[in-house]
Amino acid sequence: DAGVIQSPRHEVTEMGQEVTLRCKPISGHDYLFWYRQTMMRGLELLIYFNNNVPIDDSGMPEDRFSAKMPNASFSTLKIQPSEPRDSAVYFCASSLLAGVTDTQYFGPGTRLTVL
Amino acid sequence: QKEVEQDPGPLSVPEGAIVSLNCTYSNSAFQYFMWYRQYSRKGPELLMYTYSSGNKEDGRFTAQVDKSSKYISLFIRDSQPSDSATYLCAMIRRGGSYIPTFGRGTSLIVHP
């Protein structure tokens, strides 16, 4: 398997623009997670899905952020409008289940810069 | 204050040194403890997982948990330049969803 695939790898945009990040989880994994990583705050969970259904979105910073999972092989994280403070690395991860011993496999991340 | 505290470093050591990486936490409900390794420009990958107090060894890596002190450690013996990465601790609460809470990560540099 190719692992978790994210696109784009890098995104530079201007404040106020819409940004869409994409993720393809590992085939057969029922759980999908979106994280944001910054130097100041570390790795933070934004939202996670089980069988395409959002389970916990309490980490989504504000209404400008939205995430969807229209099918088992695709998810998007959208920021509209984007702001400079949204600059971070966004990771998608997937796991077979969500038990303690169920490893989350992370994608390579999307490095977002909002000017 | 974050629930999980981790010194960001960087920690710079010579090749062959014993490395000690640490995390402290405030929530006594944390029951499961993990260490992830993250190479530059890559996503984190699970390195080791332990449950409750005690030690767990895997090759050159030893994870140690002291629940009474709310303190966990990762030791790396005979460190190699290839160990240079950021190491993140992560913890899962007893009960509820098994979603980990991560530390900020410690940057480790092993120089030849």
Short mmCIF file of C-alpha atoms in Angstrom, two decimals:
data_model
loop_
_atom_site.label_atom_id
_atom_site.label_comp_id
_atom_site.label_asym_id
_atom_site.label_seq_id
_atom_site.Cartn_x
_atom_site.Cartn_y
_atom_site.Cartn_z
CA ASP A 1 0.00 0.00 0.00
CA ALA A 2 1.19 3.53 -0.76
CA GLY A 3 0.30 4.76 2.70
CA VAL A 4 -1.71 7.87 3.43
CA ILE A 5 -1.58 10.30 0.53
CA GLN A 6 -1.95 14.04 0.96
CA SER A 7 -2.08 16.83 -1.58
CA PRO A 8 -0.80 19.36 -2.16
CA ARG A 9 2.50 18.97 -0.29
CA HIS A 10 2.99 22.71 -0.18
CA GLU A 11 0.47 25.52 -0.48
CA VAL A 12 1.14 29.24 -0.43
CA THR A 13 -1.85 31.51 -0.54
CA GLU A 14 -2.90 35.00 0.37
CA MET A 15 -5.04 35.97 3.28
CA GLY A 16 -8.73 35.69 2.49
CA GLN A 17 -8.35 32.93 -0.09
CA GLU A 18 -9.99 29.54 0.17
CA VAL A 19 -7.67 26.59 0.78
CA THR A 20 -8.57 22.94 0.26
CA LEU A 21 -6.36 20.13 1.55
CA ARG A 22 -6.91 16.57 0.39
CA CYS A 23 -6.30 13.16 1.88
CA LYS A 24 -6.55 9.57 0.72
CA PRO A 25 -6.40 7.15 3.67
CA ILE A 26 -5.00 3.64 3.62
CA SER A 27 -7.51 1.29 2.01
CA GLY A 28 -9.58 -0.57 4.57
CA HIS A 29 -8.96 1.86 7.41
CA ASP A 30 -12.17 2.94 9.11
CA TYR A 31 -10.80 5.96 10.94
CA LEU A 32 -9.43 9.19 9.49
CA PHE A 33 -7.88 12.02 11.47
CA TRP A 34 -6.90 15.60 10.60
CA TYR A 35 -4.14 17.22 12.68
CA ARG A 36 -2.41 20.59 12.64
CA GLN A 37 1.20 21.00 13.76
CA THR A 38 2.92 24.25 14.72
CA MET A 39 6.07 24.99 16.68
CA MET A 40 4.11 26.77 19.37
CA ARG A 41 1.23 24.35 19.88
CA GLY A 42 2.63 21.05 18.66
CA LEU A 43 0.36 18.43 17.09
CA GLU A 44 -3.33 19.13 17.61
CA LEU A 45 -6.27 16.97 16.56
CA LEU A 46 -8.78 18.95 14.53
CA ILE A 47 -11.41 16.34 13.65
CA TYR A 48 -11.78 12.62 13.11
CA PHE A 49 -14.14 10.41 11.14
CA ASN A 50 -15.35 6.86 11.60
CA ASN A 51 -16.75 5.18 8.49
CA ASN A 52 -17.01 8.59 6.80
CA VAL A 53 -19.01 10.12 9.67
CA PRO A 54 -17.50 12.99 11.71
CA ILE A 55 -17.23 11.86 15.32
CA ASP A 56 -15.45 14.70 17.11
CA ASP A 57 -14.81 18.13 15.63
CA SER A 58 -14.13 19.90 18.91
CA GLY A 59 -10.59 20.66 17.78
CA MET A 60 -11.68 22.66 14.75
CA PRO A 61 -10.55 26.18 15.63
CA GLU A 62 -13.51 28.12 14.23
CA ASP A 63 -16.19 28.18 11.58
CA ARG A 64 -13.68 29.01 8.90
CA PHE A 65 -12.58 25.37 9.03
CA SER A 66 -14.68 22.55 7.62
CA ALA A 67 -13.95 18.92 6.81
CA LYS A 68 -15.78 16.35 4.74
CA MET A 69 -15.40 12.69 3.92
CA PRO A 70 -17.70 11.90 1.00
CA ASN A 71 -16.43 8.32 0.73
CA ALA A 72 -14.04 5.89 2.35
CA SER A 73 -11.11 6.87 0.15
CA PHE A 74 -11.21 10.66 0.22
CA SER A 75 -11.40 13.52 2.69
CA THR A 76 -10.96 17.28 2.45
CA LEU A 77 -10.14 20.00 4.95
CA LYS A 78 -11.19 23.45 3.82
CA ILE A 79 -10.26 26.83 5.24
CA GLN A 80 -12.34 29.79 4.07
CA PRO A 81 -11.25 32.53 4.40
CA SER A 82 -7.66 31.73 5.27
CA GLU A 83 -5.64 33.85 7.71
CA PRO A 84 -1.87 34.09 8.39
CA ARG A 85 -2.35 32.33 11.75
CA ASP A 86 -3.54 29.26 9.87
CA SER A 87 0.02 28.73 8.61
CA ALA A 88 1.05 25.27 9.79
CA VAL A 89 1.65 21.72 8.64
CA TYR A 90 -1.60 19.80 8.29
CA PHE A 91 -1.45 16.03 8.66
CA CYS A 92 -3.97 13.40 7.76
CA ALA A 93 -3.76 10.02 9.48
CA SER A 94 -5.76 6.82 9.27
CA SER A 95 -6.15 3.71 11.38
CA LEU A 96 -7.93 0.41 11.09
CA LEU A 97 -9.77 0.89 14.36
CA ALA A 98 -9.43 3.35 17.22
CA GLY A 99 -8.36 1.11 20.05
CA VAL A 100 -5.28 1.72 22.14
CA THR A 101 -3.10 -0.59 20.09
CA ASP A 102 -4.42 0.58 16.72
CA THR A 103 -1.61 2.51 15.14
CA GLN A 104 -2.36 5.76 13.37
CA TYR A 105 -0.49 6.05 10.08
CA PHE A 106 0.34 9.60 9.13
CA GLY A 107 0.65 11.11 5.69
CA PRO A 108 3.57 13.36 4.72
CA GLY A 109 1.62 16.52 5.54
CA THR A 110 0.67 19.69 3.68
CA ARG A 111 2.76 22.73 4.56
CA LEU A 112 0.42 25.73 4.38
CA THR A 113 1.67 29.30 4.29
CA VAL A 114 -0.86 32.12 4.35
CA LEU A 115 0.63 35.49 3.48
CA GLN B 1 -0.77 24.82 30.76
CA LYS B 2 -0.90 21.93 28.31
CA GLU B 3 -1.86 18.50 29.60
CA VAL B 4 1.37 17.05 28.22
CA GLU B 5 4.62 19.00 28.52
CA GLN B 6 7.73 18.26 26.51
CA ASP B 7 10.90 20.33 26.14
CA PRO B 8 11.28 21.20 22.43
CA GLY B 9 15.10 21.20 22.60
CA PRO B 10 17.05 20.85 20.43
CA LEU B 11 19.06 18.18 22.18
CA SER B 12 22.46 17.66 20.55
CA VAL B 13 24.56 14.61 21.42
CA PRO B 14 27.59 12.82 19.94
CA GLU B 15 27.17 9.50 18.21
CA GLY B 16 27.17 6.62 20.69
CA ALA B 17 25.74 8.64 23.58
CA ILE B 18 22.79 7.53 25.68
CA VAL B 19 19.86 9.84 25.04
CA SER B 20 17.08 10.57 27.52
CA LEU B 21 13.88 12.19 26.29
CA ASN B 22 11.14 13.09 28.75
CA CYS B 23 7.53 14.18 29.10
CA THR B 24 5.45 15.21 32.07
CA TYR B 25 1.69 15.22 32.27
CA SER B 26 -0.97 16.58 34.57
CA ASN B 27 -3.97 14.30 33.98
CA SER B 28 -3.87 11.17 36.13
CA ALA B 29 -6.41 9.54 33.79
CA PHE B 30 -3.71 8.93 31.19
CA GLN B 31 -3.17 5.21 31.11
CA TYR B 32 -1.47 4.44 27.81
CA PHE B 33 1.77 6.04 26.70
CA MET B 34 3.40 6.18 23.31
CA TRP B 35 6.45 7.58 21.61
CA TYR B 36 6.41 8.72 18.00
CA ARG B 37 9.39 9.58 15.84
CA GLN B 38 9.10 12.27 13.18
CA TYR B 39 11.80 12.82 10.60
CA SER B 40 12.10 16.22 8.96
CA ARG B 41 9.34 16.87 6.41
CA LYS B 42 7.60 13.60 7.29
CA GLY B 43 4.62 12.54 9.37
CA PRO B 44 5.05 10.98 12.83
CA GLU B 45 5.42 7.19 13.08
CA LEU B 46 4.76 5.08 16.15
CA LEU B 47 7.95 3.94 17.83
CA MET B 48 6.83 2.34 21.07
CA TYR B 49 3.75 1.85 23.17
CA THR B 50 3.52 1.10 26.91
CA TYR B 51 0.71 0.61 29.36
CA SER B 52 0.79 1.98 32.91
CA SER B 53 4.00 2.07 34.94
CA GLY B 54 7.18 0.16 34.20
CA ASN B 55 9.72 -0.33 31.46
CA LYS B 56 9.54 -1.66 27.93
CA GLU B 57 12.56 -2.40 25.79
CA ASP B 58 12.83 -2.68 22.01
CA GLY B 59 16.34 -2.94 20.67
CA ARG B 60 18.22 0.24 21.50
CA PHE B 61 15.04 1.92 22.76
CA THR B 62 13.62 1.74 26.30
CA ALA B 63 10.37 3.43 27.33
CA GLN B 64 9.82 4.09 31.01
CA VAL B 65 6.67 5.24 32.78
CA ASP B 66 6.43 6.55 36.34
CA LYS B 67 2.76 7.21 36.99
CA SER B 68 3.34 8.34 40.57
CA SER B 69 5.46 11.22 39.27
CA LYS B 70 3.45 11.65 36.05
CA TYR B 71 6.69 11.36 34.12
CA ILE B 72 7.65 9.26 31.11
CA SER B 73 10.99 8.77 29.42
CA LEU B 74 12.46 7.33 26.25
CA PHE B 75 16.06 6.17 26.38
CA ILE B 76 18.12 5.57 23.25
CA ARG B 77 21.33 3.58 23.68
CA ASP B 78 24.26 3.83 21.29
CA SER B 79 22.61 6.73 19.47
CA GLN B 80 23.20 7.00 15.72
CA PRO B 81 23.00 9.96 13.33
CA SER B 82 19.96 8.21 11.82
CA ASP B 83 18.19 8.73 15.16
CA SER B 84 18.18 12.48 14.48
CA ALA B 85 14.49 13.39 14.44
CA THR B 86 11.77 14.92 16.57
CA TYR B 87 10.36 12.59 19.22
CA LEU B 88 6.78 13.14 20.34
CA CYS B 89 5.23 11.57 23.39
CA ALA B 90 1.52 10.82 23.28
CA MET B 91 -0.96 9.64 25.88
CA ILE B 92 -4.44 8.13 25.92
CA ARG B 93 -6.96 8.46 28.72
CA ARG B 94 -8.58 5.56 30.49
CA GLY B 95 -12.12 5.20 29.12
CA GLY B 96 -13.68 7.27 26.36
CA SER B 97 -12.26 7.49 22.87
CA TYR B 98 -8.75 6.22 22.32
CA ILE B 99 -7.50 9.42 20.74
CA PRO B 100 -3.98 10.40 21.81
CA THR B 101 -2.92 13.74 23.27
CA PHE B 102 0.50 14.69 21.94
CA GLY B 103 3.41 16.59 23.43
CA ARG B 104 5.09 19.28 21.35
CA GLY B 105 8.04 17.04 20.55
CA THR B 106 11.77 17.19 21.31
CA SER B 107 14.21 17.73 18.47
CA LEU B 108 17.19 15.35 18.72
CA ILE B 109 20.43 15.81 16.79
CA VAL B 110 23.03 13.05 16.87
CA HIS B 111 26.26 14.26 15.32
CA PRO B 112 29.00 11.92 14.04
#
